[in-house]
Short mmCIF file of C-alpha atoms and ligand atoms in Angstrom, two decimals:
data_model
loop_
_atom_site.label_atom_id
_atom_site.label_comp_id
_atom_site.label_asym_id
_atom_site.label_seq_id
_atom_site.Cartn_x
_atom_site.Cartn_y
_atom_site.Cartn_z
CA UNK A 255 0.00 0.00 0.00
CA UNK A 256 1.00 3.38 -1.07
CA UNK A 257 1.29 5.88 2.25
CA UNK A 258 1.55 9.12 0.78
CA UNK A 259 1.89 11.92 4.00
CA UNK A 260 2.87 15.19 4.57
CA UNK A 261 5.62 16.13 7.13
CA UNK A 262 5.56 19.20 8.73
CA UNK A 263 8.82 19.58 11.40
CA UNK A 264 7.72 23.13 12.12
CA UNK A 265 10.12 24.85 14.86
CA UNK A 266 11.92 24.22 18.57
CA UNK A 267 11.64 20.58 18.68
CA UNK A 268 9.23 20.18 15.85
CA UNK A 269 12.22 19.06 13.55
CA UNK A 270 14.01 16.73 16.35
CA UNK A 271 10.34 14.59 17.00
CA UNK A 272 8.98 14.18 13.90
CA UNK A 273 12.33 12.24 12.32
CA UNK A 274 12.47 10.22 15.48
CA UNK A 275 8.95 9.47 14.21
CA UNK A 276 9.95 8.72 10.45
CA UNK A 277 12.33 6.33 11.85
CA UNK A 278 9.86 4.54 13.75
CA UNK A 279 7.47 4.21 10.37
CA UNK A 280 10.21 3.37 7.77
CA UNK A 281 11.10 -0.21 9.53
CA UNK A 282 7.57 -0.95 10.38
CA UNK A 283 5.66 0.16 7.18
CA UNK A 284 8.75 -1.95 4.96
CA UNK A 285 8.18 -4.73 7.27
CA UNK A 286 4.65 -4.78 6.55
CA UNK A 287 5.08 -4.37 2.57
CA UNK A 288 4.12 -0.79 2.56
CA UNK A 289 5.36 2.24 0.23
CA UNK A 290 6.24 5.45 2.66
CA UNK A 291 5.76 8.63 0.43
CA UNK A 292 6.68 11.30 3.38
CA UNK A 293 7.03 14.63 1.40
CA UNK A 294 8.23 17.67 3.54
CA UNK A 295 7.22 21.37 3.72
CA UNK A 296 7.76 24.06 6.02
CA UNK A 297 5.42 25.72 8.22
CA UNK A 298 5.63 28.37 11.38
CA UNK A 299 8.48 30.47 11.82
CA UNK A 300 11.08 28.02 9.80
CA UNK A 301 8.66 29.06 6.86
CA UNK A 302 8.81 32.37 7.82
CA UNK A 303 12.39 32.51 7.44
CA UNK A 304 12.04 30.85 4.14
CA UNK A 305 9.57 32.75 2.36
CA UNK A 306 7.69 35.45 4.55
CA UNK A 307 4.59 33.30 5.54
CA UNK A 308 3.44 30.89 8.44
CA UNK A 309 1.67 28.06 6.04
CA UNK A 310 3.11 29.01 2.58
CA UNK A 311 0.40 27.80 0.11
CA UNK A 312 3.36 25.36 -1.21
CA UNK A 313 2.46 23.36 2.19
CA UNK A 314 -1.09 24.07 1.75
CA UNK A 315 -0.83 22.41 -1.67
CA UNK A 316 1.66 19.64 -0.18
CA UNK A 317 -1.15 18.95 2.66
CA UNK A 318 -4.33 18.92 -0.20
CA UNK A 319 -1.95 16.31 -2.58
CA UNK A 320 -1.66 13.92 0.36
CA UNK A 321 -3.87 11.78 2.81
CA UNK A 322 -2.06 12.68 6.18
CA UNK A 323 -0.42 15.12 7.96
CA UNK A 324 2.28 14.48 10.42
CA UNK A 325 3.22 17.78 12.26
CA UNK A 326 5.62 18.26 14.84
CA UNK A 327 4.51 22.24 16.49
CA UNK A 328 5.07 25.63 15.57
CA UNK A 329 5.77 28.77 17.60
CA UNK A 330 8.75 30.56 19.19
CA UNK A 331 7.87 32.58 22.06
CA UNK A 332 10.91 35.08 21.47
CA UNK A 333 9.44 36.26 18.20
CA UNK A 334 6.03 35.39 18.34
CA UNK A 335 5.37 38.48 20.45
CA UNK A 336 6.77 40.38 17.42
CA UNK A 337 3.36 39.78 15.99
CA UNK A 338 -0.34 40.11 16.68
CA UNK A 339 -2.58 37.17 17.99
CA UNK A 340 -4.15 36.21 14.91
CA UNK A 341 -0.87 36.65 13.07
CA UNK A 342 1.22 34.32 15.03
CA UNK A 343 2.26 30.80 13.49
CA UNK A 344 0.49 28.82 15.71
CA UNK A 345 -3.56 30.40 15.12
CA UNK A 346 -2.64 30.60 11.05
CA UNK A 347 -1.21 26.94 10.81
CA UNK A 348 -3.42 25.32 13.43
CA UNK A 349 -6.40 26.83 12.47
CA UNK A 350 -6.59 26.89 8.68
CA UNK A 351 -5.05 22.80 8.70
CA UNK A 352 -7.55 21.78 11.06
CA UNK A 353 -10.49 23.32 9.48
CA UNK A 354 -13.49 20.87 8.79
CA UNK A 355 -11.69 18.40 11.15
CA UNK A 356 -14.81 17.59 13.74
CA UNK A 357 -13.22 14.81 15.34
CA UNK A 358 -10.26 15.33 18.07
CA UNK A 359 -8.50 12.47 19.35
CA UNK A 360 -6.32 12.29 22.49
CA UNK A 361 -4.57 8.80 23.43
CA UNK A 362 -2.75 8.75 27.10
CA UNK A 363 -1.01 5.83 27.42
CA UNK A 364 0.90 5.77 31.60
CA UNK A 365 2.38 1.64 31.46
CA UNK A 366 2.19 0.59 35.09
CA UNK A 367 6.22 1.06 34.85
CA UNK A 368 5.81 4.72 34.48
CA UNK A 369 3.29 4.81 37.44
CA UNK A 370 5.56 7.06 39.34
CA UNK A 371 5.36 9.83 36.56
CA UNK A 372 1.91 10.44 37.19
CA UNK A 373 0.97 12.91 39.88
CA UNK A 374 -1.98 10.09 41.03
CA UNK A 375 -0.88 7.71 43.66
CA UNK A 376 1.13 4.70 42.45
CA UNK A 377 -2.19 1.96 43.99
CA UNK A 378 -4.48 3.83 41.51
CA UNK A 379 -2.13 3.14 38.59
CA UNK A 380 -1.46 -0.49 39.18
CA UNK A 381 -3.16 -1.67 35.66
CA UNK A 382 -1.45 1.50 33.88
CA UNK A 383 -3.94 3.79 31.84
CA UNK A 384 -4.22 3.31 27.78
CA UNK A 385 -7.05 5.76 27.63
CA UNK A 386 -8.94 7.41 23.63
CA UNK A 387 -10.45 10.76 24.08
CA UNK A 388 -12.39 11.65 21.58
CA UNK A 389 -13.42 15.57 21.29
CA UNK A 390 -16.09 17.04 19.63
CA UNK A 391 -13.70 20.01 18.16
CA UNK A 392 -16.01 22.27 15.23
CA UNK A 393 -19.56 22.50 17.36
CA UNK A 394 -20.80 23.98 21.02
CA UNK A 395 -20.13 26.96 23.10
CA UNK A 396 -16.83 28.04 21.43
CA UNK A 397 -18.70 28.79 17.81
CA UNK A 398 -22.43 28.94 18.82
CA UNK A 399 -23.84 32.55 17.97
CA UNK A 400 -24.86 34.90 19.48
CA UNK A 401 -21.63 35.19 21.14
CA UNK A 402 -21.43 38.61 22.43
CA UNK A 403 -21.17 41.07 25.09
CA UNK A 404 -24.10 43.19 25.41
CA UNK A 405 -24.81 47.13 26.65
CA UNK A 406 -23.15 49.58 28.74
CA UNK A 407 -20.78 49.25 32.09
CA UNK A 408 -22.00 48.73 34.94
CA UNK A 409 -24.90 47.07 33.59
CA UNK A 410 -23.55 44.87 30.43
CA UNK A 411 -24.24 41.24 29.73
CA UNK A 412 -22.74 38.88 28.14
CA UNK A 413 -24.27 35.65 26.49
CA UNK A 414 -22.34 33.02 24.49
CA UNK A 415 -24.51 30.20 22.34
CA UNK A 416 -24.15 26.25 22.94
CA UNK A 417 -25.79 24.49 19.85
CA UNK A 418 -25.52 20.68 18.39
CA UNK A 419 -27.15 19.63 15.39
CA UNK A 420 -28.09 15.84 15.63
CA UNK A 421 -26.45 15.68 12.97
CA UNK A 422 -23.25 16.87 14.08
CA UNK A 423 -23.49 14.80 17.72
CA UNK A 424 -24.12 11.51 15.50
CA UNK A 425 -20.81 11.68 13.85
CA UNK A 426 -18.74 12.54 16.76
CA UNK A 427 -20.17 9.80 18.14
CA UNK A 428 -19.88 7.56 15.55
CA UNK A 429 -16.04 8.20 16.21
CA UNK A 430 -16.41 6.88 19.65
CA UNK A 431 -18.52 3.77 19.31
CA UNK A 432 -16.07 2.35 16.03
CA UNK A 433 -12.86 4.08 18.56
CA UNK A 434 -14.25 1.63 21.03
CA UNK A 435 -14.69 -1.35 19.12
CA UNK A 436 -11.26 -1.09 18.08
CA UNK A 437 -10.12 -1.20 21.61
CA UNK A 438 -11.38 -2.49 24.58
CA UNK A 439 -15.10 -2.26 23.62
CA UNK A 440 -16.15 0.41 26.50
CA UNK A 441 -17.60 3.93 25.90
CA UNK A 442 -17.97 6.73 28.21
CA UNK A 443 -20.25 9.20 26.90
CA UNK A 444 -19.92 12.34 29.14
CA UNK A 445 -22.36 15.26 29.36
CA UNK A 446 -24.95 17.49 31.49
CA UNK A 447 -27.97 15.96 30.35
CA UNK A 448 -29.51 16.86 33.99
CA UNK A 449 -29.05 20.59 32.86
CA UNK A 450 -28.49 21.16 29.58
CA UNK A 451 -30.93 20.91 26.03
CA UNK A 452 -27.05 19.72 23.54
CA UNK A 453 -26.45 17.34 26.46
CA UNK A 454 -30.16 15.78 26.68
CA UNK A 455 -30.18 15.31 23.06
CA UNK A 456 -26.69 14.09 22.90
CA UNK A 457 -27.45 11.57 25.27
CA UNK A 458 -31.17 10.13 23.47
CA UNK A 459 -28.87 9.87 20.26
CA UNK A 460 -25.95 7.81 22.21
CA UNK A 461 -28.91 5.66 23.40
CA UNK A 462 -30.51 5.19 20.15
CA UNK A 463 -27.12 4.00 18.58
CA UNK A 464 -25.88 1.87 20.96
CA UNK A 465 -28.55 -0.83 19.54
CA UNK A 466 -25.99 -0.45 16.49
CA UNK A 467 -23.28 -1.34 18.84
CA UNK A 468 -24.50 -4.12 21.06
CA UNK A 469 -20.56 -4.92 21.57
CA UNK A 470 -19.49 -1.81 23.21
CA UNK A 471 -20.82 -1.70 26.41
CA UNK A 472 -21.80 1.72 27.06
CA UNK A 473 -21.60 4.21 29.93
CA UNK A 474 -22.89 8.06 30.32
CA UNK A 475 -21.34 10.31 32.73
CA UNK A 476 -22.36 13.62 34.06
CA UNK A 477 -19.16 16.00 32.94
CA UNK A 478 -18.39 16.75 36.76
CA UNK A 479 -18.42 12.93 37.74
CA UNK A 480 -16.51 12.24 34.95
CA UNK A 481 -13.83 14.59 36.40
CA UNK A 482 -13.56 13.06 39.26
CA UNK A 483 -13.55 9.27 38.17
CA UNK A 484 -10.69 10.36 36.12
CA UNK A 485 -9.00 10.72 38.70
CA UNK A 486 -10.12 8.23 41.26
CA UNK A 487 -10.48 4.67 38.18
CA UNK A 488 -8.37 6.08 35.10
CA UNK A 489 -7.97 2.52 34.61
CA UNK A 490 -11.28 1.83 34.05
CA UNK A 491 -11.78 4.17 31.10
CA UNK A 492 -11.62 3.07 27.47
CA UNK A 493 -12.79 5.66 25.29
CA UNK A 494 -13.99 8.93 26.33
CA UNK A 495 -16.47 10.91 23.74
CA UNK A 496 -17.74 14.17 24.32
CA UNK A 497 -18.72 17.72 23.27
CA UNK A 498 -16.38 20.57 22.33
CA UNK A 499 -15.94 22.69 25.80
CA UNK A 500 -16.27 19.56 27.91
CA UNK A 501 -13.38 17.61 25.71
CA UNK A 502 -11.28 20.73 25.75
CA UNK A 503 -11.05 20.65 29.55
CA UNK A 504 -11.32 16.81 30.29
CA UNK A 505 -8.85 16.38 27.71
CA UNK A 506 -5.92 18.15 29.59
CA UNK A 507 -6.64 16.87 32.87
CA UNK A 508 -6.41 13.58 31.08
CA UNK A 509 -3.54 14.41 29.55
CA UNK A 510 -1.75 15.22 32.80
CA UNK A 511 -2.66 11.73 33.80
CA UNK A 512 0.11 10.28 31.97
CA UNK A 513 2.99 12.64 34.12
CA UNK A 514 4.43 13.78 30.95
CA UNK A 515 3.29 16.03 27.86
CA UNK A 516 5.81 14.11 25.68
CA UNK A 517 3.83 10.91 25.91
CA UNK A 518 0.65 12.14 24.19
CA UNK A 519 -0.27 12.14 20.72
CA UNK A 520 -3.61 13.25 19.17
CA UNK A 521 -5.88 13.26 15.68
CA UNK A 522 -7.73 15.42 14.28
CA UNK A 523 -10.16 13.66 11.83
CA UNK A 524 -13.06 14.85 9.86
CA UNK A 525 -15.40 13.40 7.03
CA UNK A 526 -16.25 14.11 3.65
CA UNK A 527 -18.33 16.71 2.37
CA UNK A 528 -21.08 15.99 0.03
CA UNK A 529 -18.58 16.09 -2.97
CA UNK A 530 -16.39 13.47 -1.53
CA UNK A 531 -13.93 15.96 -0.43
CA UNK A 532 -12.30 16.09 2.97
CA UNK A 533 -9.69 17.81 4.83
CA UNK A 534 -6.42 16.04 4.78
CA UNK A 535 -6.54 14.42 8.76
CA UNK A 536 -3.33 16.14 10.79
CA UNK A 537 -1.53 14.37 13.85
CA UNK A 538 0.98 15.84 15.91
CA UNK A 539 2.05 15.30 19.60
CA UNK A 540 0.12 17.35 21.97
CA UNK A 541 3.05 19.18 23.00
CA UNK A 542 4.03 22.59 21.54
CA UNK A 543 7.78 23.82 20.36
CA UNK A 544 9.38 23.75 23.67
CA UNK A 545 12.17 25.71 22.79
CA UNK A 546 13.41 25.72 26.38
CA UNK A 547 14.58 21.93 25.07
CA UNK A 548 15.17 22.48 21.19
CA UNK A 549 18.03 21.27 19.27
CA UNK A 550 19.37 19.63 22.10
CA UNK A 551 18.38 16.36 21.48
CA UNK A 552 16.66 15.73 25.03
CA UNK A 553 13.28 15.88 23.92
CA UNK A 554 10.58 13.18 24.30
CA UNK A 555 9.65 11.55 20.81
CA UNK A 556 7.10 9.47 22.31
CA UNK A 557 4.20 11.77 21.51
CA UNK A 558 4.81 12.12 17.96
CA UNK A 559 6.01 8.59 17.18
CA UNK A 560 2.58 7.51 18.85
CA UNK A 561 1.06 10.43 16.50
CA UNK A 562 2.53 8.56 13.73
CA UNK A 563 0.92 4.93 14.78
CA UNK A 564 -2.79 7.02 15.22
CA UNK A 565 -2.09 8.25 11.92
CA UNK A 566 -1.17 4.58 10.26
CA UNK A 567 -4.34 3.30 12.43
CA UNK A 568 -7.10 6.37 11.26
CA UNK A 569 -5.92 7.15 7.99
CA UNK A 570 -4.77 3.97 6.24
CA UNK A 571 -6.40 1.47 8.51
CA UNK A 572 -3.59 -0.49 9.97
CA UNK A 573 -4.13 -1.80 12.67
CA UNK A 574 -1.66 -4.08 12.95
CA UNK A 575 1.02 -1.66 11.88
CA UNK A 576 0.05 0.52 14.58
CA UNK A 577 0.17 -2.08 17.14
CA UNK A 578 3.15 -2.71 16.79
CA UNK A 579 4.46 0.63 17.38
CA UNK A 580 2.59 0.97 20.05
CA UNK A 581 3.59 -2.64 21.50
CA UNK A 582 7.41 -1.13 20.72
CA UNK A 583 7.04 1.92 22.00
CA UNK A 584 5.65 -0.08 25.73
CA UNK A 585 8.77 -2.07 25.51
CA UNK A 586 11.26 0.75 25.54
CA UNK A 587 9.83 2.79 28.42
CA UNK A 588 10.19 -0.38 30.28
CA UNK A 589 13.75 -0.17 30.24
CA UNK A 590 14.38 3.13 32.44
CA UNK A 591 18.07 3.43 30.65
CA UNK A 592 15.18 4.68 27.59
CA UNK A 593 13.84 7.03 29.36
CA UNK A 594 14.26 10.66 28.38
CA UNK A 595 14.65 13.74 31.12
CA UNK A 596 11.03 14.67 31.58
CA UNK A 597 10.47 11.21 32.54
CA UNK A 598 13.00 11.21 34.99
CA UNK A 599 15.81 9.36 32.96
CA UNK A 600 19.13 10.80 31.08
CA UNK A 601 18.28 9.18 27.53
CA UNK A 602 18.54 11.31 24.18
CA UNK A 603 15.78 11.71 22.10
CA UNK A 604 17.91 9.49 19.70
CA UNK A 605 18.74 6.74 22.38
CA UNK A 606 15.03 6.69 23.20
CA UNK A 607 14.04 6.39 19.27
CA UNK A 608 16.72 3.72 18.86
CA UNK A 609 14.89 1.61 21.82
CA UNK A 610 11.83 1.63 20.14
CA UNK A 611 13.33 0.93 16.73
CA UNK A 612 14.86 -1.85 18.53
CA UNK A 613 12.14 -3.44 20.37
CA UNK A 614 9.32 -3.16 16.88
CA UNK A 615 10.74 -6.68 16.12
CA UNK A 616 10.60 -7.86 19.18
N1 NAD B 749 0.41 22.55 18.34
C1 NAD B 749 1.42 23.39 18.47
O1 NAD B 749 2.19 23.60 17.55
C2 NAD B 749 1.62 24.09 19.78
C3 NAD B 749 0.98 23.66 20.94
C4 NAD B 749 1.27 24.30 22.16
C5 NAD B 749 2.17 25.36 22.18
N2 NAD B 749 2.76 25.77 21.00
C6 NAD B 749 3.77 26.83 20.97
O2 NAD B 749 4.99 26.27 21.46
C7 NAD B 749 5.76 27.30 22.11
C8 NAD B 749 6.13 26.84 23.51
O3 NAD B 749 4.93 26.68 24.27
P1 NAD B 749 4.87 26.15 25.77
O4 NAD B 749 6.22 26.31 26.40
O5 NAD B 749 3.70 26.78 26.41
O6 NAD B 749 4.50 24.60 25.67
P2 NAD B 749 5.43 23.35 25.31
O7 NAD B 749 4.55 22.18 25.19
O8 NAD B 749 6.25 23.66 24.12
O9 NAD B 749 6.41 23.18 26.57
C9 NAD B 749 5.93 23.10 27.91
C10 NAD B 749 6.98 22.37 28.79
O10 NAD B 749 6.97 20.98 28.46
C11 NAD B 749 8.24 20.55 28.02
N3 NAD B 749 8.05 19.64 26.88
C12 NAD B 749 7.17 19.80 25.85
N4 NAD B 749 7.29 18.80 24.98
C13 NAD B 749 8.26 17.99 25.46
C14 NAD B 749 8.83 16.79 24.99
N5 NAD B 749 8.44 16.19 23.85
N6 NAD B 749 9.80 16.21 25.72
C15 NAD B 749 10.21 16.77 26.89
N7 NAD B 749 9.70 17.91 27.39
C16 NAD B 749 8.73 18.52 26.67
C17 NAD B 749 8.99 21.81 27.60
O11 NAD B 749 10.38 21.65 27.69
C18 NAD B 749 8.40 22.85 28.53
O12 NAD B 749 9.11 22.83 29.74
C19 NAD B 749 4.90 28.55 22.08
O13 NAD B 749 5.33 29.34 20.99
C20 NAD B 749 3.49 28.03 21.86
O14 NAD B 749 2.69 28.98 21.20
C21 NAD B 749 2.52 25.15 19.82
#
């Protein structure tokens, strides 16, 4: 099979993760009988340097001609104030490459042998966590209108808009139930349905598709239990689907779960439109530039190597492939002379890369 991607390093560590994460795929898509077709562009302030703009429409072109996109992160905090808000490298890139993707996926992997990473007590980690959130990321409070402030000090108002088409709450999750059947077959679908109209209707369309999925047993959570049994049974979760604001903030608590921001990759995924067409679907680690760490070689690759595997496992549908990386990556962080400095160890980013490579035919 034919992988055609594009690669976007992007700046600070950008560069360093994203080859530790073509060296994972090169072995493992060869061993599988696979064609790798990474082509490269630049993007953030390495394609400012190069040509004046954040997301050249070279890379634009580069990301319509291919089916993935593997970015690393953009941004340098030492020249980004030299611009305004809506100028700066990460709200051009990020914005205009995720457009039309619906979908957002965060995986947080902690193996029990990392339990001491996390900032949850070791007993609650015994199992580990492997845990999919899945993020409702175009819909809800952040784009509903009216979104305004309204009249004059000291008596304004202010009113923002949460709306969900059924439409729109069917596909999201759509993402979940197939997520979970992937995986370990569980679903947690978390909303306010005690309060809110989206989340009452949200959860009558979970119900009514479940009957489509009578092999993923499924679960509904109120959005403040759900914060809480994050934190008291991570273990217990398999995937995780929810709306926009919820996802945003159960997402990073999540994330924290795993006692490093190097370990987590993420999706973004969408769907055609009703001429077949669809945004190209864009992984990258969940991490941003870190330039406190850049070109140092100390930085974690885990996040974007496990980008990569999401990306073989959403995009192409290789399962297997992805497995296997995953499986890899497992092995290595066993080994704490693999570990890198945020997770406590003195590995490179290099050494840690070579480990995986190492253990993918194990
Ligand atoms: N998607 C993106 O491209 C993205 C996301 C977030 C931030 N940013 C940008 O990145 C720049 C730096 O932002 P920040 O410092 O707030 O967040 P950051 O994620 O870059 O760094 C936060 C901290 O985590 C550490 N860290 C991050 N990734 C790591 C890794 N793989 N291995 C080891 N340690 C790691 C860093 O050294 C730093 O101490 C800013 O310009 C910001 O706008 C970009």
């Amino acid at each position: 099979m034919d992988l055609p991607i594009a690669v976007l390093p992007g700046d600070g560590i950008g560069p360093e993760v994203t080859a530790a994460a073509l060296r994972v795929l090169e072995p493992v898509t060869k061993k599988f009988g696979h064609r790798l077709q990474p082509q490269y562009a630049s993007v953030g302030w390495a394609a400012i340097d190069e040509c004046g703009q954040a997301l050249p429409p070279a890379t634009c072109a580069v990301c319509r001609r291919n089916q993935a996109i593997l970015f690393g992160a953009v941004g340098r905090p030492d020249r980004d104030q030299s611009l305004p808000p809506p100028q700066r490298p990460e709200r051009v890139a990020l914005l205009e490459l995720r457009r039309g993707l619906f979908a957002n996926l965060r995986h947080i992997v902690l193996p029990p042998a990392l339990a001491g990473q996390s900032p949850l007590k070791e007993h609650l980690l015994a199992d580990g966590i492997d845990i999919l959130i899945v993020r409702e990321l175009t819909g809800g409070l952040y784009y509903g209108r009216p979104q305004e402030i309204i009249g004059q000090a000291p008596q304004r108002r202010a009113v923002d808009t949460m709306a969900y088409a059924e439409p729109e709450i069917r596909r999201i999750l759509k993402v979940g139930f197939e997520s979970a059947r992937r995986r370990r077959r569980r679903l947690a679908s978390v909303d306010k349905a005690n309060i809110l109209a989206t989340s009452a209707l949200w959860r009558e369309v979970a119900r009514a598709m479940a009957a489509d999925y009578p092999d993923v047993r499924l679960e509904h959570l109120y959005v403040d239990n759900a914060s809480m049994q994050l934190l008291r049974r991570p273990g217990d979760f398999d995937v995780l689907v929810t709306e926009n604001t919820f996802g945003d903030i159960l997402s990073d608590e999540a994330s924290m779960l795993a006692g490093s921001i190097g370990l987590v990759p993420s999706a973004c995924l969408g769907e055609p439109d009703e001429n077949g067409r669809s945004a190209t679907p864009f992984y990258e680690p969940i991490h941003g530039s870190a330039p406190d760490i850049a070109g140092r070689n100390i930085a974690n690759p885990v996040g974007a190597i496990l980008s990569a595997a999401m990306m073989l496992e959403h995009t192409f549908g290789l399962l297997q492939e992805a497995k296997v990386i995953r499986a890899a990556v497992l092995a290595a962080l066993r080994d704490p002379n693999y570990r890198t400095a945020d997770l406590g160890g003195a590995a490179t980013c290099s050494a840690m890369t070579d480990a995986v490579i190492a253990a993918l035919g194990a």
